[in-house]
mmCIF file of C-alpha atoms and ligand atoms in Angstrom:
data_model
loop_
_atom_site.group_PDB
_atom_site.id
_atom_site.type_symbol
_atom_site.label_atom_id
_atom_site.label_comp_id
_atom_site.label_asym_id
_atom_site.label_seq_id
_atom_site.Cartn_x
_atom_site.Cartn_y
_atom_site.Cartn_z
ATOM 1 C CA MET A 1 -182.106 86.478 97.934
ATOM 2 C CA THR A 2 -182.128 90.135 98.802
ATOM 3 C CA ARG A 3 -179.151 92.168 97.654
ATOM 4 C CA GLY A 4 -176.253 92.451 100.035
ATOM 5 C CA GLY A 5 -175.808 89.922 102.782
ATOM 6 C CA THR A 6 -173.687 86.795 102.782
ATOM 7 C CA ALA A 7 -173.719 84.068 100.153
ATOM 8 C CA ALA A 8 -172.038 80.669 100.203
ATOM 9 C CA LEU A 9 -170.650 78.612 97.327
ATOM 10 C CA ILE A 10 -169.928 74.901 97.700
ATOM 11 C CA VAL A 11 -167.536 73.455 95.139
ATOM 12 C CA ALA A 12 -168.678 69.900 94.425
ATOM 13 C CA ALA A 13 -167.582 69.393 90.831
ATOM 14 C CA GLY A 14 -165.078 66.578 91.405
ATOM 15 C CA GLN A 15 -165.434 63.389 89.386
ATOM 16 C CA GLY A 16 -163.378 61.228 91.781
ATOM 17 C CA MET A 17 -165.122 58.017 92.741
ATOM 18 C CA ARG A 18 -165.040 56.414 96.132
ATOM 19 C CA THR A 19 -163.342 53.064 95.683
ATOM 20 C CA GLY A 20 -165.969 50.484 94.814
ATOM 21 C CA GLY A 21 -168.657 53.138 94.457
ATOM 22 C CA ALA A 22 -170.319 54.437 91.323
ATOM 23 C CA VAL A 23 -170.827 58.020 92.484
ATOM 24 C CA PRO A 24 -168.317 60.851 92.962
ATOM 25 C CA LYS A 25 -167.283 61.099 96.601
ATOM 26 C CA GLN A 26 -169.214 64.314 97.314
ATOM 27 C CA PHE A 27 -172.442 62.355 96.755
ATOM 28 C CA ALA A 28 -171.326 59.180 98.578
ATOM 29 C CA LEU A 29 -172.960 58.406 101.916
ATOM 30 C CA LEU A 30 -171.111 59.625 104.990
ATOM 31 C CA ALA A 31 -172.556 59.443 108.522
ATOM 32 C CA GLY A 32 -175.966 58.630 107.076
ATOM 33 C CA LYS A 33 -176.198 61.425 104.476
ATOM 34 C CA PRO A 34 -174.618 62.256 101.120
ATOM 35 C CA MET A 35 -171.332 64.002 101.940
ATOM 36 C CA ILE A 36 -172.399 67.315 100.397
ATOM 37 C CA ALA A 37 -175.569 67.409 102.521
ATOM 38 C CA HIS A 38 -173.560 67.941 105.731
ATOM 39 C CA SER A 39 -171.884 71.219 104.767
ATOM 40 C CA TYR A 40 -174.921 72.380 102.768
ATOM 41 C CA SER A 41 -177.086 72.060 105.897
ATOM 42 C CA ALA A 42 -174.524 73.886 108.035
ATOM 43 C CA LEU A 43 -174.283 76.803 105.599
ATOM 44 C CA ALA A 44 -178.023 77.002 104.873
ATOM 45 C CA ALA A 45 -178.842 76.922 108.604
ATOM 46 C CA HIS A 46 -176.437 79.734 109.546
ATOM 47 C CA PRO A 47 -178.433 82.895 110.310
ATOM 48 C CA ALA A 48 -176.009 85.211 108.487
ATOM 49 C CA ILE A 49 -176.117 83.267 105.203
ATOM 50 C CA SER A 50 -178.982 84.062 102.860
ATOM 51 C CA GLN A 51 -178.019 82.147 99.704
ATOM 52 C CA VAL A 52 -176.200 78.860 99.116
ATOM 53 C CA ILE A 53 -175.241 77.747 95.607
ATOM 54 C CA VAL A 54 -173.460 74.543 94.584
ATOM 55 C CA ALA A 55 -171.024 74.171 91.683
ATOM 56 C CA ILE A 56 -171.320 70.638 90.280
ATOM 57 C CA GLY A 57 -169.617 68.836 87.439
ATOM 58 C CA PRO A 58 -171.212 68.242 84.017
ATOM 59 C CA GLY A 59 -173.834 65.492 84.210
ATOM 60 C CA GLN A 60 -174.101 65.579 88.030
ATOM 61 C CA GLU A 61 -177.565 67.206 88.112
ATOM 62 C CA ASP A 62 -179.335 63.961 89.013
ATOM 63 C CA ALA A 63 -176.846 63.116 91.765
ATOM 64 C CA LEU A 64 -177.307 66.588 93.259
ATOM 65 C CA ALA A 65 -181.096 66.358 93.099
ATOM 66 C CA ALA A 66 -180.994 62.950 94.794
ATOM 67 C CA ALA A 67 -178.772 64.353 97.551
ATOM 68 C CA LEU A 68 -180.385 67.740 98.194
ATOM 69 C CA GLY A 69 -183.502 68.102 96.067
ATOM 70 C CA ASP A 70 -184.110 71.107 93.832
ATOM 71 C CA ILE A 71 -181.503 73.644 94.943
ATOM 72 C CA ALA A 72 -179.555 76.473 93.302
ATOM 73 C CA HIS A 73 -176.571 75.200 91.338
ATOM 74 C CA VAL A 74 -174.232 75.969 88.452
ATOM 75 C CA THR A 75 -172.191 73.666 86.263
ATOM 76 C CA GLY A 76 -168.516 74.126 86.994
ATOM 77 C CA GLY A 77 -165.537 74.018 84.690
ATOM 78 C CA ALA A 78 -162.534 71.799 84.102
ATOM 79 C CA THR A 79 -160.647 73.074 87.155
ATOM 80 C CA ARG A 80 -161.557 74.099 90.689
ATOM 81 C CA ARG A 81 -160.781 77.702 89.758
ATOM 82 C CA ALA A 82 -163.178 77.567 86.803
ATOM 83 C CA SER A 83 -165.903 76.056 88.992
ATOM 84 C CA VAL A 84 -165.532 78.793 91.606
ATOM 85 C CA ARG A 85 -165.558 81.414 88.846
ATOM 86 C CA ALA A 86 -168.843 79.999 87.503
ATOM 87 C CA GLY A 87 -170.342 80.129 90.983
ATOM 88 C CA LEU A 88 -169.193 83.712 91.561
ATOM 89 C CA GLU A 89 -170.636 84.775 88.181
ATOM 90 C CA ALA A 90 -173.990 83.280 89.218
ATOM 91 C CA LEU A 91 -173.905 85.003 92.619
ATOM 92 C CA ALA A 92 -172.818 88.373 91.183
ATOM 93 C CA GLY A 93 -176.364 89.137 90.093
ATOM 94 C CA TYR A 94 -177.426 89.142 93.738
ATOM 95 C CA GLU A 95 -174.643 91.586 94.675
ATOM 96 C CA PRO A 96 -173.724 89.878 97.954
ATOM 97 C CA ASP A 97 -171.405 91.760 100.312
ATOM 98 C CA ARG A 98 -169.583 88.612 101.423
ATOM 99 C CA VAL A 99 -169.101 85.075 100.152
ATOM 100 C CA LEU A 100 -167.890 81.851 101.741
ATOM 101 C CA ILE A 101 -166.259 79.410 99.315
ATOM 102 C CA HIS A 102 -166.254 75.837 100.581
ATOM 103 C CA ASP A 103 -165.164 72.411 99.363
ATOM 104 C CA ALA A 104 -167.762 69.633 99.658
ATOM 105 C CA ALA A 105 -164.915 67.276 100.624
ATOM 106 C CA ARG A 106 -164.817 68.971 104.061
ATOM 107 C CA PRO A 107 -168.267 67.914 105.265
ATOM 108 C CA PHE A 108 -168.315 68.621 108.993
ATOM 109 C CA LEU A 109 -168.577 72.407 109.066
ATOM 110 C CA THR A 110 -169.746 74.036 112.290
ATOM 111 C CA GLY A 111 -171.342 77.394 113.055
ATOM 112 C CA PRO A 112 -168.448 78.675 115.218
ATOM 113 C CA VAL A 113 -166.007 78.393 112.278
ATOM 114 C CA ILE A 114 -168.398 80.435 110.110
ATOM 115 C CA ASP A 115 -168.766 82.985 112.929
ATOM 116 C CA ARG A 116 -164.982 83.409 113.229
ATOM 117 C CA LEU A 117 -164.563 83.881 109.468
ATOM 118 C CA LEU A 118 -167.328 86.463 109.173
ATOM 119 C CA ALA A 119 -166.018 88.392 112.189
ATOM 120 C CA ALA A 120 -162.573 88.581 110.549
ATOM 121 C CA LEU A 121 -164.115 90.065 107.392
ATOM 122 C CA ASP A 122 -165.006 93.170 109.403
ATOM 123 C CA THR A 123 -161.367 94.221 109.117
ATOM 124 C CA GLN A 124 -159.885 92.137 106.262
ATOM 125 C CA GLU A 125 -160.881 91.362 102.684
ATOM 126 C CA GLY A 126 -160.426 87.647 103.205
ATOM 127 C CA ALA A 127 -160.267 85.081 106.005
ATOM 128 C CA ILE A 128 -159.352 81.397 106.122
ATOM 129 C CA PRO A 129 -159.622 78.725 108.816
ATOM 130 C CA ALA A 130 -156.291 77.048 109.504
ATOM 131 C CA LEU A 131 -154.693 74.742 112.042
ATOM 132 C CA PRO A 132 -151.079 74.896 113.186
ATOM 133 C CA VAL A 133 -148.893 71.999 112.073
ATOM 134 C CA ALA A 134 -148.282 69.620 114.990
ATOM 135 C CA ASP A 135 -146.184 66.960 113.257
ATOM 136 C CA THR A 136 -142.484 67.328 112.582
ATOM 137 C CA LEU A 137 -142.011 68.520 109.006
ATOM 138 C CA ALA A 138 -139.078 67.322 106.936
ATOM 139 C CA ARG A 139 -137.892 67.285 103.368
ATOM 140 C CA GLY A 140 -137.084 63.926 101.947
ATOM 141 C CA GLY A 141 -137.021 61.638 98.971
ATOM 142 C CA GLU A 142 -135.877 58.051 99.361
ATOM 143 C CA THR A 143 -134.151 59.082 102.564
ATOM 144 C CA LEU A 144 -134.832 61.739 105.155
ATOM 145 C CA GLY A 145 -133.620 65.256 104.500
ATOM 146 C CA GLU A 146 -133.468 68.254 106.785
ATOM 147 C CA ILE A 147 -136.204 69.290 109.198
ATOM 148 C CA VAL A 148 -138.355 72.223 108.134
ATOM 149 C CA PRO A 149 -139.223 74.491 111.066
ATOM 150 C CA ARG A 150 -142.957 74.182 111.688
ATOM 151 C CA GLU A 151 -143.287 77.451 113.581
ATOM 152 C CA GLY A 152 -145.578 79.729 111.616
ATOM 153 C CA MET A 153 -146.736 76.860 109.358
ATOM 154 C CA TYR A 154 -150.454 76.235 108.924
ATOM 155 C CA ARG A 155 -152.736 73.671 107.341
ATOM 156 C CA VAL A 156 -155.280 75.692 105.354
ATOM 157 C CA GLN A 157 -158.942 74.611 105.321
ATOM 158 C CA THR A 158 -162.205 75.826 103.839
ATOM 159 C CA PRO A 159 -164.624 77.584 103.889
ATOM 160 C CA GLN A 160 -162.654 80.646 102.885
ATOM 161 C CA ALA A 161 -164.489 83.922 103.381
ATOM 162 C CA PHE A 162 -164.156 87.045 101.274
ATOM 163 C CA ARG A 163 -165.646 90.382 100.561
ATOM 164 C CA PHE A 164 -167.421 89.488 97.366
ATOM 165 C CA ASP A 165 -166.152 92.294 95.144
ATOM 166 C CA ALA A 166 -162.540 91.618 96.153
ATOM 167 C CA ILE A 167 -162.536 87.886 95.383
ATOM 168 C CA PHE A 168 -164.587 88.315 92.196
ATOM 169 C CA ALA A 169 -162.072 90.896 90.935
ATOM 170 C CA ALA A 170 -159.175 88.586 91.892
ATOM 171 C CA HIS A 171 -160.729 85.751 89.872
ATOM 172 C CA LYS A 172 -161.284 87.964 86.848
ATOM 173 C CA ALA A 173 -157.701 89.228 86.990
ATOM 174 C CA TRP A 174 -156.051 85.822 87.535
ATOM 175 C CA GLN A 175 -153.497 84.816 84.906
ATOM 176 C CA GLY A 176 -151.024 82.454 86.559
ATOM 177 C CA GLU A 177 -150.875 78.700 87.067
ATOM 178 C CA GLU A 178 -153.862 76.947 88.628
ATOM 179 C CA PRO A 179 -153.991 78.164 92.224
ATOM 180 C CA THR A 180 -154.615 75.726 95.088
ATOM 181 C CA ASP A 181 -157.198 77.973 96.709
ATOM 182 C CA ASP A 182 -159.007 81.284 96.471
ATOM 183 C CA ALA A 183 -157.116 82.967 99.301
ATOM 184 C CA GLN A 184 -153.905 82.836 97.244
ATOM 185 C CA MET A 185 -155.708 84.565 94.392
ATOM 186 C CA LEU A 186 -156.819 87.362 96.697
ATOM 187 C CA ARG A 187 -153.242 87.730 97.976
ATOM 188 C CA ALA A 188 -151.947 87.859 94.403
ATOM 189 C CA SER A 189 -154.268 90.750 93.697
ATOM 190 C CA GLY A 190 -152.967 92.634 96.739
ATOM 191 C CA GLY A 191 -155.615 91.690 99.311
ATOM 192 C CA THR A 192 -154.934 90.634 102.880
ATOM 193 C CA VAL A 193 -156.237 87.383 104.329
ATOM 194 C CA ALA A 194 -156.753 86.815 108.043
ATOM 195 C CA ILE A 195 -156.107 83.418 109.632
ATOM 196 C CA VAL A 196 -158.761 82.242 112.079
ATOM 197 C CA GLU A 197 -158.830 79.035 114.119
ATOM 198 C CA GLY A 198 -159.818 76.027 112.009
ATOM 199 C CA ASP A 199 -161.442 72.809 113.163
ATOM 200 C CA MET A 200 -160.196 69.206 113.241
ATOM 201 C CA MET A 201 -163.663 68.174 112.038
ATOM 202 C CA LEU A 202 -162.963 70.018 108.763
ATOM 203 C CA GLU A 203 -160.265 67.584 107.633
ATOM 204 C CA LYS A 204 -160.497 66.980 103.898
ATOM 205 C CA ILE A 205 -161.749 63.642 102.633
ATOM 206 C CA THR A 206 -159.496 62.598 99.796
ATOM 207 C CA TYR A 207 -158.784 58.877 100.025
ATOM 208 C CA PRO A 208 -161.145 55.929 100.687
ATOM 209 C CA ALA A 209 -159.592 55.465 104.148
ATOM 210 C CA ASP A 210 -160.578 59.066 104.967
ATOM 211 C CA PHE A 211 -164.244 58.032 104.920
ATOM 212 C CA ALA A 212 -163.759 55.649 107.848
ATOM 213 C CA ALA A 213 -161.722 58.228 109.773
ATOM 214 C CA ALA A 214 -164.364 60.895 109.139
ATOM 215 C CA GLU A 215 -167.150 58.561 110.270
ATOM 216 C CA ALA A 216 -165.202 57.918 113.475
ATOM 217 C CA ARG A 217 -164.570 61.649 114.092
ATOM 218 C CA HIS A 218 -168.257 62.351 113.509
ATOM 219 C CA ALA A 219 -169.309 59.543 115.853
ATOM 220 C CA ALA A 220 -166.951 60.826 118.551
ATOM 221 C CA GLY A 221 -168.649 64.224 118.363
ATOM 222 C CA MET A 222 -172.133 62.787 118.930
ATOM 223 C CA ARG A 223 -173.799 63.004 122.345
ATOM 224 C CA VAL A 224 -176.544 60.787 123.713
ATOM 225 C CA ARG A 225 -179.842 62.375 124.700
ATOM 226 C CA SER A 226 -182.943 60.785 126.192
ATOM 227 C CA ALA A 227 -186.378 62.261 126.783
ATOM 228 C CA THR A 228 -189.698 60.969 128.046
ATOM 229 C CA GLY A 229 -193.268 61.193 126.812
ATOM 230 C CA PHE A 230 -196.530 60.417 128.594
ATOM 231 C CA ASP A 231 -200.152 60.263 127.442
ATOM 232 C CA VAL A 232 -203.594 59.108 128.565
ATOM 233 C CA HIS A 233 -206.792 58.582 126.576
ATOM 234 C CA ARG A 234 -210.252 57.546 127.724
ATOM 235 C CA LEU A 235 -211.623 54.101 126.787
ATOM 236 C CA VAL A 236 -215.174 54.287 125.412
ATOM 237 C CA GLU A 237 -217.572 52.001 123.608
ATOM 238 C CA GLY A 238 -218.067 52.451 119.882
ATOM 239 C CA GLU A 239 -214.442 53.427 119.076
ATOM 240 C CA GLU A 240 -211.698 51.457 117.349
ATOM 241 C CA LEU A 241 -208.712 50.634 119.535
ATOM 242 C CA TRP A 242 -205.462 51.788 117.916
ATOM 243 C CA LEU A 243 -202.371 51.073 120.008
ATOM 244 C CA GLY A 244 -198.797 51.338 118.802
ATOM 245 C CA GLY A 245 -200.026 51.853 115.261
ATOM 246 C CA VAL A 246 -201.925 48.548 115.323
ATOM 247 C CA LEU A 247 -205.710 48.021 115.254
ATOM 248 C CA ILE A 248 -206.568 45.732 118.187
ATOM 249 C CA PRO A 249 -209.857 43.857 118.501
ATOM 250 C CA HIS A 250 -211.483 44.955 121.787
ATOM 251 C CA ASP A 251 -214.945 45.863 123.066
ATOM 252 C CA LYS A 252 -213.838 49.487 123.651
ATOM 253 C CA GLY A 253 -211.574 51.946 121.901
ATOM 254 C CA LEU A 254 -209.654 55.084 122.795
ATOM 255 C CA SER A 255 -211.385 58.414 122.457
ATOM 256 C CA GLY A 256 -209.670 61.605 121.378
ATOM 257 C CA HIS A 257 -209.417 64.173 118.623
ATOM 258 C CA SER A 258 -207.107 62.027 116.479
ATOM 259 C CA ASP A 259 -207.173 58.219 116.476
ATOM 260 C CA ALA A 260 -206.101 58.595 120.155
ATOM 261 C CA ASP A 261 -203.217 56.140 119.891
ATOM 262 C CA VAL A 262 -201.666 56.812 123.325
ATOM 263 C CA ALA A 263 -198.599 54.739 122.525
ATOM 264 C CA LEU A 264 -197.663 56.710 119.407
ATOM 265 C CA HIS A 265 -198.485 59.987 121.185
ATOM 266 C CA ALA A 266 -196.137 59.154 124.078
ATOM 267 C CA ILE A 267 -193.327 58.209 121.672
ATOM 268 C CA THR A 268 -193.938 61.365 119.609
ATOM 269 C CA ASP A 269 -193.587 63.521 122.742
ATOM 270 C CA ALA A 270 -190.441 61.645 123.769
ATOM 271 C CA LEU A 271 -188.847 62.316 120.355
ATOM 272 C CA LEU A 272 -189.826 66.001 120.451
ATOM 273 C CA GLY A 273 -188.281 66.105 123.922
ATOM 274 C CA THR A 274 -184.889 64.937 122.632
ATOM 275 C CA ILE A 275 -184.618 68.117 120.540
ATOM 276 C CA ALA A 276 -186.465 70.312 123.056
ATOM 277 C CA ASP A 277 -189.019 71.171 120.377
ATOM 278 C CA GLY A 278 -192.223 71.491 122.378
ATOM 279 C CA ASP A 279 -194.865 68.778 122.490
ATOM 280 C CA ILE A 280 -197.410 67.042 120.297
ATOM 281 C CA GLY A 281 -200.136 69.555 121.208
ATOM 282 C CA MET A 282 -197.962 72.404 119.943
ATOM 283 C CA HIS A 283 -197.231 70.732 116.587
ATOM 284 C CA PHE A 284 -200.722 69.237 116.083
ATOM 285 C CA PRO A 285 -203.200 71.409 118.037
ATOM 286 C CA PRO A 286 -206.402 69.530 119.000
ATOM 287 C CA SER A 287 -208.214 72.760 118.078
ATOM 288 C CA ASP A 288 -207.245 72.228 114.430
ATOM 289 C CA PRO A 289 -209.990 70.280 112.594
ATOM 290 C CA LYS A 290 -207.292 68.994 110.220
ATOM 291 C CA TRP A 291 -206.272 66.425 112.867
ATOM 292 C CA ARG A 292 -209.786 65.053 113.586
ATOM 293 C CA GLY A 293 -209.534 61.274 113.404
ATOM 294 C CA ALA A 294 -205.965 61.604 112.142
ATOM 295 C CA ASP A 295 -203.693 58.581 111.889
ATOM 296 C CA SER A 296 -201.171 59.188 114.681
ATOM 297 C CA ALA A 297 -198.479 57.588 112.524
ATOM 298 C CA GLN A 298 -198.069 60.954 110.810
ATOM 299 C CA PHE A 299 -197.399 62.666 114.170
ATOM 300 C CA LEU A 300 -194.666 60.146 114.889
ATOM 301 C CA GLU A 301 -193.133 60.450 111.430
ATOM 302 C CA HIS A 302 -193.131 64.246 111.695
ATOM 303 C CA ALA A 303 -191.319 64.126 115.052
ATOM 304 C CA ALA A 304 -188.756 61.733 113.558
ATOM 305 C CA SER A 305 -188.204 64.107 110.625
ATOM 306 C CA LEU A 306 -187.607 67.010 113.038
ATOM 307 C CA VAL A 307 -184.984 64.934 114.865
ATOM 308 C CA ALA A 308 -183.342 64.046 111.540
ATOM 309 C CA ALA A 309 -183.355 67.707 110.459
ATOM 310 C CA GLN A 310 -181.154 68.474 113.475
ATOM 311 C CA GLY A 311 -178.752 65.699 112.531
ATOM 312 C CA GLY A 312 -180.118 63.404 115.233
ATOM 313 C CA ILE A 313 -180.067 59.608 114.936
ATOM 314 C CA ILE A 314 -182.727 57.640 116.824
ATOM 315 C CA ASP A 315 -181.127 54.756 118.703
ATOM 316 C CA PHE A 316 -183.838 53.259 120.893
ATOM 317 C CA ILE A 317 -187.498 53.543 121.911
ATOM 318 C CA ASP A 318 -188.827 52.009 125.122
ATOM 319 C CA LEU A 319 -192.609 52.063 125.576
ATOM 320 C CA THR A 320 -194.715 51.012 128.564
ATOM 321 C CA LEU A 321 -198.495 50.615 128.219
ATOM 322 C CA ILE A 322 -200.506 50.846 131.436
ATOM 323 C CA CYS A 323 -203.893 49.142 131.275
ATOM 324 C CA GLU A 324 -206.020 46.333 132.695
ATOM 325 C CA ALA A 325 -207.261 45.226 129.269
ATOM 326 C CA PRO A 326 -206.719 44.314 126.511
ATOM 327 C CA LYS A 327 -203.798 41.960 127.011
ATOM 328 C CA ILE A 328 -200.800 43.493 125.236
ATOM 329 C CA GLY A 329 -198.680 40.328 124.925
ATOM 330 C CA PRO A 330 -200.384 38.950 121.800
ATOM 331 C CA HIS A 331 -199.893 42.312 119.995
ATOM 332 C CA ARG A 332 -196.401 43.165 121.249
ATOM 333 C CA GLU A 333 -194.498 41.985 118.159
ATOM 334 C CA SER A 334 -196.819 43.656 115.655
ATOM 335 C CA MET A 335 -196.523 46.944 117.596
ATOM 336 C CA ARG A 336 -192.724 46.699 117.647
ATOM 337 C CA THR A 337 -192.650 45.988 113.922
ATOM 338 C CA ARG A 338 -195.013 48.864 113.122
ATOM 339 C CA ILE A 339 -193.256 51.439 115.323
ATOM 340 C CA ALA A 340 -189.868 50.364 113.944
ATOM 341 C CA ALA A 341 -191.143 50.711 110.366
ATOM 342 C CA LEU A 342 -192.504 54.217 111.030
ATOM 343 C CA LEU A 343 -189.176 55.321 112.526
ATOM 344 C CA ARG A 344 -187.013 53.383 110.037
ATOM 345 C CA LEU A 345 -185.492 51.371 112.867
ATOM 346 C CA LYS A 346 -184.935 47.667 113.327
ATOM 347 C CA PRO A 347 -187.477 45.927 115.581
ATOM 348 C CA ASN A 348 -184.701 45.255 118.112
ATOM 349 C CA GLN A 349 -184.458 49.048 118.580
ATOM 350 C CA VAL A 350 -188.040 49.160 119.870
ATOM 351 C CA SER A 351 -189.178 47.764 123.227
ATOM 352 C CA VAL A 352 -192.874 47.382 124.087
ATOM 353 C CA LYS A 353 -193.789 46.569 127.682
ATOM 354 C CA ALA A 354 -197.087 46.479 129.544
ATOM 355 C CA THR A 355 -198.243 46.617 133.132
ATOM 356 C CA THR A 356 -201.467 46.884 135.091
ATOM 357 C CA THR A 357 -202.069 49.099 138.111
ATOM 358 C CA GLU A 358 -203.454 46.239 140.257
ATOM 359 C CA ARG A 359 -206.992 47.453 139.492
ATOM 360 C CA LEU A 360 -206.214 50.801 141.134
ATOM 361 C CA GLY A 361 -207.037 54.151 139.598
ATOM 362 C CA PHE A 362 -208.542 54.952 136.180
ATOM 363 C CA ALA A 363 -206.418 52.390 134.365
ATOM 364 C CA GLY A 364 -207.308 49.749 136.947
ATOM 365 C CA ARG A 365 -211.017 50.486 136.518
ATOM 366 C CA GLY A 366 -210.673 50.183 132.748
ATOM 367 C CA GLU A 367 -211.613 53.827 132.151
ATOM 368 C CA GLY A 368 -208.554 54.609 130.085
ATOM 369 C CA ILE A 369 -205.081 53.594 128.911
ATOM 370 C CA ALA A 370 -201.855 55.385 129.788
ATOM 371 C CA ALA A 371 -198.552 55.148 127.950
ATOM 372 C CA GLN A 372 -195.069 56.320 128.759
ATOM 373 C CA ALA A 373 -192.058 56.252 126.478
ATOM 374 C CA ILE A 374 -188.378 57.045 126.513
ATOM 375 C CA ALA A 375 -186.585 57.935 123.293
ATOM 376 C CA THR A 376 -182.787 57.810 123.101
ATOM 377 C CA ILE A 377 -181.013 59.555 120.263
ATOM 378 C CA ARG A 378 -177.501 60.664 119.306
ATOM 379 C CA ILE A 379 -176.983 64.215 118.159
ATOM 380 C CA SER A 380 -173.970 66.366 117.276
ATOM 381 C CA GLY A 381 -172.206 67.804 120.318
ATOM 382 C CA ASP A 382 -172.677 71.267 118.796
ATOM 383 C CA MET A 383 -176.418 70.889 119.206
ATOM 384 C CA ALA A 384 -176.081 69.689 122.817
HETATM 385 MG MG1 MG B 1 -202.856 61.936 123.112
#
């Protein structure tokens, strides 16, 4: 990291286990990924943030590596405050101007929240996301006590954003009881903290039931997208016929720079279409000798990884092959199984259909095979 700029620290040092699970909750699966991976991706992908570091608990190195690979981390202390302090000490060497301090237990962090926090730091030393309290608030024990006015009351979330020098000094000067968050430490040292609009998606995951609620909130924020792909290759003698990732016995094969598997090429383009990320020719230029005779399975897997990198989930693939010969029926199930395996789907999420063109046109004359595909995915509404 270059000096200056904005750093982010994720506190993920908790030892609390999800009921029935063997791993602390920040490493438990949520919406298809380890919980910590959601906020890590959001912070790492934000254009203003140049360094993300994670504070983990003692002995959690392997769990972190399994969740996120080899990334910058520090071992935290016995309390949240000590873990943040360890993270700030590690970041101090980079002299960042600003730092966001976030709890891994709030996984669904979006870019607009980060934008609001950083904008507030232009005029304040600290900024927090918060939501007004909507429920009636009351004191009580065994029986109900008096109502507490909720006007001016907020539910405080993370990430909390600070000018680095101010929050680092507040941590070094802290002497009181364990604080509940960093913003209170900045206030105690005389700093001012702005309140910006929080996000319902940032609700903290504390109890086992919160996992199900968070999954449901995440699912509700997903949008369906579909995109098409189309490809044609010439049928020639002396080539193997690869279709849908399966080698098919035939007197001709498809000709092209790669293995010319029109079916996988059409599906690859359909997947790239769902994230508006160009086409197969852009990612794997035919001019590049690296792709001569290439197994088209790697094109498909790469497109799937690009969808996954955007948080997309592939729901369904529908493929139509257009040819006079060979007959597709006998190979339909092996194609479905192969395509599903490449995309980590179940075979019932892949449809393979075939048609002729009544002997009309190039396909009807047996000069080539065409393929068209539709991919349907779900992706976060923020990406839509
Ligand atoms: Mg092609």
